[in-house]
């Protein structure tokens, strides 16, 4: 809403279409069903028309959400370079029995999903923090062996009876990192590396290697310029050498 106040309609349409296109493509890769677009929100579900079983569907859904969050980091950097605001994402996931079918009037029908857990997913999304994936306890029980999740304080959601136990998805358990992994996402105090090798062409490798080597060399130079406390080292000629004088030797 705030962004629509500052952008002309053409720019807003570009951002929305760019975002929705990338998210839809990721959903397609995980064989999810894209139900509908609601402004900048997307309703996606698993289990119909195809299903790999409840547990596998839940794991595919959470893995898809993580991939979407990763993709948003790349889109965010690109949009910032184009002069747009840094946009973020948040997601809610729930698992349960819903009704899927055609709804509407005689002259206009829509294939969609309805049920308590549809509403729960929407409420979880609304309650999630920036860039957070918030899942219900039912979903957590299905995916906990494959994903690292942090428990959240039970929350009360509009239209949902009682406190809802939720979990924040952190990352997927990977064990030893493969030499062939395609995603790198490392962030630590002033350093942020996001690399998606799936989007890098062969001819671009030498340039990336050169950039990384320059970064490594610069870090090594910086390491020689500061001490272990992070304070700049003095040049040898600037160092003050203390001299201890015994009082008896003073004249």
PDB file of C-alpha atoms in Angstrom:
ATOM      1  CA  UNK A   1       0.000   0.000   0.000  1.00  0.00           C
ATOM      2  CA  UNK A   2       2.789   2.432   0.901  1.00  0.00           C
ATOM      3  CA  UNK A   3       4.654   1.586  -2.285  1.00  0.00           C
ATOM      4  CA  UNK A   4       1.576   2.225  -4.431  1.00  0.00           C
ATOM      5  CA  UNK A   5       1.475   5.760  -3.008  1.00  0.00           C
ATOM      6  CA  UNK A   6       4.983   6.547  -4.268  1.00  0.00           C
ATOM      7  CA  UNK A   7       5.134   4.716  -7.622  1.00  0.00           C
ATOM      8  CA  UNK A   8       3.421   5.510 -10.876  1.00  0.00           C
ATOM      9  CA  UNK A   9       1.057   2.720 -12.040  1.00  0.00           C
ATOM     10  CA  UNK A  10       3.460   1.479 -14.744  1.00  0.00           C
ATOM     11  CA  UNK A  11       6.321   0.997 -12.257  1.00  0.00           C
ATOM     12  CA  UNK A  12       4.009  -0.688  -9.752  1.00  0.00           C
ATOM     13  CA  UNK A  13       2.745  -3.038 -12.464  1.00  0.00           C
ATOM     14  CA  UNK A  14       6.328  -3.910 -13.446  1.00  0.00           C
ATOM     15  CA  UNK A  15       7.305  -4.760  -9.852  1.00  0.00           C
ATOM     16  CA  UNK A  16       4.197  -6.851  -9.228  1.00  0.00           C
ATOM     17  CA  UNK A  17       4.493  -8.775 -12.491  1.00  0.00           C
ATOM     18  CA  UNK A  18       8.211  -9.381 -11.971  1.00  0.00           C
ATOM     19  CA  UNK A  19       7.602 -10.652  -8.434  1.00  0.00           C
ATOM     20  CA  UNK A  20       4.567 -12.778  -9.293  1.00  0.00           C
ATOM     21  CA  UNK A  21       6.290 -14.298 -12.335  1.00  0.00           C
ATOM     22  CA  UNK A  22       9.309 -15.472 -10.319  1.00  0.00           C
ATOM     23  CA  UNK A  23       7.219 -16.819  -7.454  1.00  0.00           C
ATOM     24  CA  UNK A  24       4.878 -18.650  -9.833  1.00  0.00           C
ATOM     25  CA  UNK A  25       7.816 -20.218 -11.647  1.00  0.00           C
ATOM     26  CA  UNK A  26       9.189 -21.546  -8.344  1.00  0.00           C
ATOM     27  CA  UNK A  27       5.744 -22.920  -7.418  1.00  0.00           C
ATOM     28  CA  UNK A  28       5.646 -24.669 -10.784  1.00  0.00           C
ATOM     29  CA  UNK A  29       9.050 -26.289 -10.127  1.00  0.00           C
ATOM     30  CA  UNK A  30       7.675 -27.814  -6.909  1.00  0.00           C
ATOM     31  CA  UNK A  31       4.454 -28.951  -8.635  1.00  0.00           C
ATOM     32  CA  UNK A  32       2.262 -26.714  -6.486  1.00  0.00           C
ATOM     33  CA  UNK A  33      -1.150 -25.415  -7.522  1.00  0.00           C
ATOM     34  CA  UNK A  34      -1.345 -21.619  -7.774  1.00  0.00           C
ATOM     35  CA  UNK A  35      -4.881 -20.827  -6.664  1.00  0.00           C
ATOM     36  CA  UNK A  36      -5.110 -17.066  -7.062  1.00  0.00           C
ATOM     37  CA  UNK A  37      -3.350 -13.703  -6.868  1.00  0.00           C
ATOM     38  CA  UNK A  38      -4.691 -11.176  -4.374  1.00  0.00           C
ATOM     39  CA  UNK A  39      -2.823  -7.945  -5.002  1.00  0.00           C
ATOM     40  CA  UNK A  40       0.738  -8.809  -4.002  1.00  0.00           C
ATOM     41  CA  UNK A  41      -0.319 -12.022  -2.214  1.00  0.00           C
ATOM     42  CA  UNK A  42      -0.434 -15.536  -3.680  1.00  0.00           C
ATOM     43  CA  UNK A  43      -2.530 -18.487  -2.491  1.00  0.00           C
ATOM     44  CA  UNK A  44      -0.786 -21.781  -3.279  1.00  0.00           C
ATOM     45  CA  UNK A  45      -1.662 -25.310  -2.199  1.00  0.00           C
ATOM     46  CA  UNK A  46      -0.397 -28.883  -2.472  1.00  0.00           C
ATOM     47  CA  UNK A  47      -2.322 -32.150  -2.548  1.00  0.00           C
ATOM     48  CA  UNK A  48      -4.593 -31.503  -5.525  1.00  0.00           C
ATOM     49  CA  UNK A  49      -4.768 -32.351  -8.371  1.00  0.00           C
ATOM     50  CA  UNK A  50      -1.511 -34.248  -7.702  1.00  0.00           C
ATOM     51  CA  UNK A  51      -0.145 -35.453  -4.368  1.00  0.00           C
ATOM     52  CA  UNK A  52       2.978 -37.259  -3.173  1.00  0.00           C
ATOM     53  CA  UNK A  53       1.420 -37.965   0.209  1.00  0.00           C
ATOM     54  CA  UNK A  54       0.730 -35.615   3.099  1.00  0.00           C
ATOM     55  CA  UNK A  55       4.262 -35.650   4.516  1.00  0.00           C
ATOM     56  CA  UNK A  56       6.051 -35.186   1.207  1.00  0.00           C
ATOM     57  CA  UNK A  57       3.607 -32.461   0.156  1.00  0.00           C
ATOM     58  CA  UNK A  58       4.343 -30.573   3.388  1.00  0.00           C
ATOM     59  CA  UNK A  59       8.108 -30.875   2.875  1.00  0.00           C
ATOM     60  CA  UNK A  60       7.827 -29.736  -0.736  1.00  0.00           C
ATOM     61  CA  UNK A  61       5.760 -26.755   0.380  1.00  0.00           C
ATOM     62  CA  UNK A  62       8.290 -25.636   3.010  1.00  0.00           C
ATOM     63  CA  UNK A  63      11.197 -26.158   0.616  1.00  0.00           C
ATOM     64  CA  UNK A  64       9.341 -24.059  -1.949  1.00  0.00           C
ATOM     65  CA  UNK A  65       8.860 -21.292   0.617  1.00  0.00           C
ATOM     66  CA  UNK A  66      12.598 -21.246   1.378  1.00  0.00           C
ATOM     67  CA  UNK A  67      13.383 -21.079  -2.357  1.00  0.00           C
ATOM     68  CA  UNK A  68      10.987 -18.141  -2.701  1.00  0.00           C
ATOM     69  CA  UNK A  69      12.649 -16.320   0.176  1.00  0.00           C
ATOM     70  CA  UNK A  70      16.051 -16.873  -1.441  1.00  0.00           C
ATOM     71  CA  UNK A  71      14.790 -15.620  -4.787  1.00  0.00           C
ATOM     72  CA  UNK A  72      13.405 -12.492  -3.144  1.00  0.00           C
ATOM     73  CA  UNK A  73      16.914 -11.582  -1.972  1.00  0.00           C
ATOM     74  CA  UNK A  74      18.114 -11.609  -5.562  1.00  0.00           C
ATOM     75  CA  UNK A  75      15.099  -9.662  -6.786  1.00  0.00           C
ATOM     76  CA  UNK A  76      15.498  -7.159  -3.970  1.00  0.00           C
ATOM     77  CA  UNK A  77      19.097  -6.394  -4.953  1.00  0.00           C
ATOM     78  CA  UNK A  78      18.093  -5.987  -8.587  1.00  0.00           C
ATOM     79  CA  UNK A  79      15.176  -3.706  -7.770  1.00  0.00           C
ATOM     80  CA  UNK A  80      17.366  -1.542  -5.515  1.00  0.00           C
ATOM     81  CA  UNK A  81      19.822  -1.045  -8.391  1.00  0.00           C
ATOM     82  CA  UNK A  82      16.888   0.047 -10.551  1.00  0.00           C
ATOM     83  CA  UNK A  83      15.925   2.663  -7.951  1.00  0.00           C
ATOM     84  CA  UNK A  84      12.987   0.891  -6.324  1.00  0.00           C
ATOM     85  CA  UNK A  85      12.439   0.295  -2.618  1.00  0.00           C
ATOM     86  CA  UNK A  86      13.710  -2.878  -0.938  1.00  0.00           C
ATOM     87  CA  UNK A  87      10.714  -5.226  -0.869  1.00  0.00           C
ATOM     88  CA  UNK A  88      10.417  -8.230   1.436  1.00  0.00           C
ATOM     89  CA  UNK A  89       8.241 -11.321   1.770  1.00  0.00           C
ATOM     90  CA  UNK A  90       6.484 -13.251   4.527  1.00  0.00           C
ATOM     91  CA  UNK A  91       4.687 -16.585   4.402  1.00  0.00           C
ATOM     92  CA  UNK A  92       2.233 -18.680   6.385  1.00  0.00           C
ATOM     93  CA  UNK A  93       1.807 -22.449   5.960  1.00  0.00           C
ATOM     94  CA  UNK A  94      -0.748 -24.802   7.493  1.00  0.00           C
ATOM     95  CA  UNK A  95      -1.762 -28.429   6.924  1.00  0.00           C
ATOM     96  CA  UNK A  96      -5.232 -29.915   7.160  1.00  0.00           C
ATOM     97  CA  UNK A  97      -8.322 -31.133   5.330  1.00  0.00           C
ATOM     98  CA  UNK A  98      -9.848 -28.602   2.925  1.00  0.00           C
ATOM     99  CA  UNK A  99     -12.395 -28.639   0.152  1.00  0.00           C
ATOM    100  CA  UNK A 100     -11.113 -28.090  -3.384  1.00  0.00           C
ATOM    101  CA  UNK A 101     -13.457 -27.523  -6.298  1.00  0.00           C
ATOM    102  CA  UNK A 102     -15.339 -25.061  -8.480  1.00  0.00           C
ATOM    103  CA  UNK A 103     -17.062 -22.205  -6.666  1.00  0.00           C
ATOM    104  CA  UNK A 104     -18.998 -19.223  -7.892  1.00  0.00           C
ATOM    105  CA  UNK A 105     -22.084 -18.414  -9.907  1.00  0.00           C
ATOM    106  CA  UNK A 106     -23.576 -20.100 -12.935  1.00  0.00           C
ATOM    107  CA  UNK A 107     -21.934 -17.674 -15.372  1.00  0.00           C
ATOM    108  CA  UNK A 108     -18.576 -17.536 -13.572  1.00  0.00           C
ATOM    109  CA  UNK A 109     -16.845 -20.368 -11.698  1.00  0.00           C
ATOM    110  CA  UNK A 110     -13.404 -20.550 -10.121  1.00  0.00           C
ATOM    111  CA  UNK A 111     -11.344 -23.595  -9.130  1.00  0.00           C
ATOM    112  CA  UNK A 112     -10.231 -22.809  -5.577  1.00  0.00           C
ATOM    113  CA  UNK A 113      -9.714 -24.135  -2.044  1.00  0.00           C
ATOM    114  CA  UNK A 114     -11.710 -23.378   1.113  1.00  0.00           C
ATOM    115  CA  UNK A 115     -11.531 -24.493   4.732  1.00  0.00           C
ATOM    116  CA  UNK A 116     -10.217 -23.681   8.189  1.00  0.00           C
ATOM    117  CA  UNK A 117      -6.609 -24.318   7.274  1.00  0.00           C
ATOM    118  CA  UNK A 118      -6.808 -21.933   4.331  1.00  0.00           C
ATOM    119  CA  UNK A 119      -7.815 -19.209   6.777  1.00  0.00           C
ATOM    120  CA  UNK A 120      -5.122 -20.335   9.221  1.00  0.00           C
ATOM    121  CA  UNK A 121      -2.408 -20.023   6.565  1.00  0.00           C
ATOM    122  CA  UNK A 122      -3.619 -16.505   5.752  1.00  0.00           C
ATOM    123  CA  UNK A 123      -3.575 -15.527   9.444  1.00  0.00           C
ATOM    124  CA  UNK A 124      -0.094 -16.994   9.931  1.00  0.00           C
ATOM    125  CA  UNK A 125       1.143 -14.995   6.970  1.00  0.00           C
ATOM    126  CA  UNK A 126      -0.293 -11.837   8.484  1.00  0.00           C
ATOM    127  CA  UNK A 127       1.331 -12.599  11.856  1.00  0.00           C
ATOM    128  CA  UNK A 128       4.762 -13.431  10.382  1.00  0.00           C
ATOM    129  CA  UNK A 129       7.671 -11.029  10.655  1.00  0.00           C
ATOM    130  CA  UNK A 130       9.541  -9.681   7.630  1.00  0.00           C
ATOM    131  CA  UNK A 131      11.133 -12.530   5.619  1.00  0.00           C
ATOM    132  CA  UNK A 132       9.729 -15.080   8.078  1.00  0.00           C
ATOM    133  CA  UNK A 133       8.121 -18.411   7.211  1.00  0.00           C
ATOM    134  CA  UNK A 134       5.576 -19.206   9.926  1.00  0.00           C
ATOM    135  CA  UNK A 135       4.061 -22.705  10.015  1.00  0.00           C
ATOM    136  CA  UNK A 136       1.374 -24.425  12.076  1.00  0.00           C
ATOM    137  CA  UNK A 137       2.194 -27.222  14.511  1.00  0.00           C
ATOM    138  CA  UNK A 138       0.535 -29.782  12.218  1.00  0.00           C
ATOM    139  CA  UNK A 139       2.929 -28.808   9.435  1.00  0.00           C
ATOM    140  CA  UNK A 140       5.895 -28.865  11.809  1.00  0.00           C
ATOM    141  CA  UNK A 141       5.163 -32.444  12.880  1.00  0.00           C
ATOM    142  CA  UNK A 142       5.401 -33.520   9.231  1.00  0.00           C
ATOM    143  CA  UNK A 143       8.604 -31.668   8.280  1.00  0.00           C
ATOM    144  CA  UNK A 144      10.643 -31.525  11.509  1.00  0.00           C
ATOM    145  CA  UNK A 145      13.037 -34.312  10.456  1.00  0.00           C
ATOM    146  CA  UNK A 146      14.186 -32.330   7.415  1.00  0.00           C
ATOM    147  CA  UNK A 147      14.032 -28.699   8.514  1.00  0.00           C
ATOM    148  CA  UNK A 148      15.410 -26.631  11.375  1.00  0.00           C
ATOM    149  CA  UNK A 149      12.544 -24.746  13.034  1.00  0.00           C
ATOM    150  CA  UNK A 150      12.379 -22.424  16.037  1.00  0.00           C
ATOM    151  CA  UNK A 151       9.342 -22.532  18.363  1.00  0.00           C
ATOM    152  CA  UNK A 152       7.346 -19.332  18.692  1.00  0.00           C
ATOM    153  CA  UNK A 153       5.142 -18.149  21.523  1.00  0.00           C
ATOM    154  CA  UNK A 154       1.546 -19.387  20.940  1.00  0.00           C
ATOM    155  CA  UNK A 155      -0.497 -16.629  19.355  1.00  0.00           C
ATOM    156  CA  UNK A 156      -4.182 -15.742  19.066  1.00  0.00           C
ATOM    157  CA  UNK A 157      -5.343 -15.257  15.489  1.00  0.00           C
ATOM    158  CA  UNK A 158      -8.492 -13.576  14.246  1.00  0.00           C
ATOM    159  CA  UNK A 159     -11.221 -16.111  13.527  1.00  0.00           C
ATOM    160  CA  UNK A 160      -9.241 -19.029  15.024  1.00  0.00           C
ATOM    161  CA  UNK A 161     -10.348 -20.405  18.404  1.00  0.00           C
ATOM    162  CA  UNK A 162      -7.704 -20.742  21.118  1.00  0.00           C
ATOM    163  CA  UNK A 163      -3.974 -20.034  21.050  1.00  0.00           C
ATOM    164  CA  UNK A 164      -2.168 -21.387  17.995  1.00  0.00           C
ATOM    165  CA  UNK A 165       1.222 -23.056  18.395  1.00  0.00           C
ATOM    166  CA  UNK A 166       3.542 -21.934  15.604  1.00  0.00           C
ATOM    167  CA  UNK A 167       7.087 -22.505  14.394  1.00  0.00           C
ATOM    168  CA  UNK A 168       9.509 -20.383  12.421  1.00  0.00           C
ATOM    169  CA  UNK A 169      11.295 -22.193   9.580  1.00  0.00           C
ATOM    170  CA  UNK A 170      15.021 -21.431   9.635  1.00  0.00           C
ATOM    171  CA  UNK A 171      16.633 -23.690   7.044  1.00  0.00           C
ATOM    172  CA  UNK A 172      16.733 -27.194   5.641  1.00  0.00           C
ATOM    173  CA  UNK A 173      19.028 -29.769   7.216  1.00  0.00           C
ATOM    174  CA  UNK A 174      21.792 -30.389   4.692  1.00  0.00           C
ATOM    175  CA  UNK A 175      24.441 -32.309   6.664  1.00  0.00           C
ATOM    176  CA  UNK A 176      27.770 -31.939   4.901  1.00  0.00           C
ATOM    177  CA  UNK A 177      27.528 -29.347   2.177  1.00  0.00           C
ATOM    178  CA  UNK A 178      27.839 -30.811  -1.284  1.00  0.00           C
ATOM    179  CA  UNK A 179      30.544 -29.668  -3.675  1.00  0.00           C
ATOM    180  CA  UNK A 180      27.749 -29.290  -6.195  1.00  0.00           C
ATOM    181  CA  UNK A 181      25.334 -27.120  -4.227  1.00  0.00           C
ATOM    182  CA  UNK A 182      23.750 -24.336  -6.257  1.00  0.00           C
ATOM    183  CA  UNK A 183      22.804 -21.883  -3.481  1.00  0.00           C
ATOM    184  CA  UNK A 184      25.130 -19.921  -1.219  1.00  0.00           C
ATOM    185  CA  UNK A 185      23.674 -17.487   1.296  1.00  0.00           C
ATOM    186  CA  UNK A 186      25.996 -16.258   4.050  1.00  0.00           C
ATOM    187  CA  UNK A 187      25.501 -13.133   6.139  1.00  0.00           C
ATOM    188  CA  UNK A 188      27.653 -11.880   9.001  1.00  0.00           C
ATOM    189  CA  UNK A 189      28.272  -8.321  10.285  1.00  0.00           C
ATOM    190  CA  UNK A 190      28.788  -6.224   7.170  1.00  0.00           C
ATOM    191  CA  UNK A 191      29.287  -9.194   4.866  1.00  0.00           C
ATOM    192  CA  UNK A 192      26.505 -10.694   2.771  1.00  0.00           C
ATOM    193  CA  UNK A 193      27.068 -13.212  -0.015  1.00  0.00           C
ATOM    194  CA  UNK A 194      24.143 -14.470  -2.073  1.00  0.00           C
ATOM    195  CA  UNK A 195      25.077 -16.677  -5.021  1.00  0.00           C
ATOM    196  CA  UNK A 196      22.668 -18.640  -7.205  1.00  0.00           C
ATOM    197  CA  UNK A 197      24.700 -20.743  -9.628  1.00  0.00           C
ATOM    198  CA  UNK A 198      21.544 -21.762 -11.466  1.00  0.00           C
ATOM    199  CA  UNK A 199      21.371 -18.240 -12.905  1.00  0.00           C
ATOM    200  CA  UNK A 200      25.068 -17.878 -13.769  1.00  0.00           C
ATOM    201  CA  UNK A 201      26.217 -18.581 -17.306  1.00  0.00           C
ATOM    202  CA  UNK A 202      29.474 -20.392 -18.131  1.00  0.00           C
ATOM    203  CA  UNK A 203      31.109 -17.304 -19.623  1.00  0.00           C
ATOM    204  CA  UNK A 204      30.456 -15.357 -16.403  1.00  0.00           C
ATOM    205  CA  UNK A 205      32.510 -17.673 -14.151  1.00  0.00           C
ATOM    206  CA  UNK A 206      35.917 -15.965 -14.755  1.00  0.00           C
ATOM    207  CA  UNK A 207      34.480 -12.559 -13.814  1.00  0.00           C
ATOM    208  CA  UNK A 208      32.918 -13.941 -10.613  1.00  0.00           C
ATOM    209  CA  UNK A 209      36.139 -15.714  -9.658  1.00  0.00           C
ATOM    210  CA  UNK A 210      38.060 -12.451 -10.213  1.00  0.00           C
ATOM    211  CA  UNK A 211      35.652 -10.503  -8.008  1.00  0.00           C
ATOM    212  CA  UNK A 212      35.875 -13.084  -5.206  1.00  0.00           C
ATOM    213  CA  UNK A 213      39.683 -13.180  -5.409  1.00  0.00           C
ATOM    214  CA  UNK A 214      39.804  -9.375  -5.111  1.00  0.00           C
ATOM    215  CA  UNK A 215      37.557  -9.568  -2.036  1.00  0.00           C
ATOM    216  CA  UNK A 216      39.819 -12.191  -0.452  1.00  0.00           C
ATOM    217  CA  UNK A 217      42.924 -10.114  -1.161  1.00  0.00           C
ATOM    218  CA  UNK A 218      41.291  -7.001   0.308  1.00  0.00           C
ATOM    219  CA  UNK A 219      40.362  -8.913   3.478  1.00  0.00           C
ATOM    220  CA  UNK A 220      43.963 -10.097   3.841  1.00  0.00           C
ATOM    221  CA  UNK A 221      45.245  -6.521   3.467  1.00  0.00           C
ATOM    222  CA  UNK A 222      42.731  -5.291   6.037  1.00  0.00           C
ATOM    223  CA  UNK A 223      43.842  -8.030   8.412  1.00  0.00           C
ATOM    224  CA  UNK A 224      47.411  -6.679   8.305  1.00  0.00           C
ATOM    225  CA  UNK A 225      46.211  -3.123   8.979  1.00  0.00           C
ATOM    226  CA  UNK A 226      44.395  -3.812  12.260  1.00  0.00           C
ATOM    227  CA  UNK A 227      45.219  -5.672  15.458  1.00  0.00           C
ATOM    228  CA  UNK A 228      43.143  -8.299  17.251  1.00  0.00           C
ATOM    229  CA  UNK A 229      41.069  -5.544  18.924  1.00  0.00           C
ATOM    230  CA  UNK A 230      40.132  -4.093  15.546  1.00  0.00           C
ATOM    231  CA  UNK A 231      42.271  -0.985  16.059  1.00  0.00           C
ATOM    232  CA  UNK A 232      44.458   0.293  13.219  1.00  0.00           C
ATOM    233  CA  UNK A 233      48.094  -0.726  13.627  1.00  0.00           C
ATOM    234  CA  UNK A 234      50.719   2.031  13.877  1.00  0.00           C
ATOM    235  CA  UNK A 235      53.621   2.138  11.492  1.00  0.00           C
ATOM    236  CA  UNK A 236      56.905   0.958  12.978  1.00  0.00           C
ATOM    237  CA  UNK A 237      58.292   4.509  13.123  1.00  0.00           C
ATOM    238  CA  UNK A 238      55.120   5.723  14.883  1.00  0.00           C
ATOM    239  CA  UNK A 239      55.155   3.134  17.645  1.00  0.00           C
ATOM    240  CA  UNK A 240      56.000   4.447  21.141  1.00  0.00           C
ATOM    241  CA  UNK A 241      58.421   2.243  23.010  1.00  0.00           C
ATOM    242  CA  UNK A 242      58.032   2.667  26.799  1.00  0.00           C
ATOM    243  CA  UNK A 243      61.273   2.843  28.804  1.00  0.00           C
ATOM    244  CA  UNK A 244      61.307   1.974  32.494  1.00  0.00           C
ATOM    245  CA  UNK A 245      63.688   4.092  34.632  1.00  0.00           C
ATOM    246  CA  UNK A 246      64.660   3.166  38.175  1.00  0.00           C
ATOM    247  CA  UNK A 247      64.349   6.108  40.576  1.00  0.00           C
ATOM    248  CA  UNK A 248      67.900   5.516  41.850  1.00  0.00           C
ATOM    249  CA  UNK A 249      69.278   6.089  38.349  1.00  0.00           C
ATOM    250  CA  UNK A 250      67.648   9.489  37.942  1.00  0.00           C
ATOM    251  CA  UNK A 251      69.894  12.565  38.211  1.00  0.00           C
TER     252      UNK A 251
END
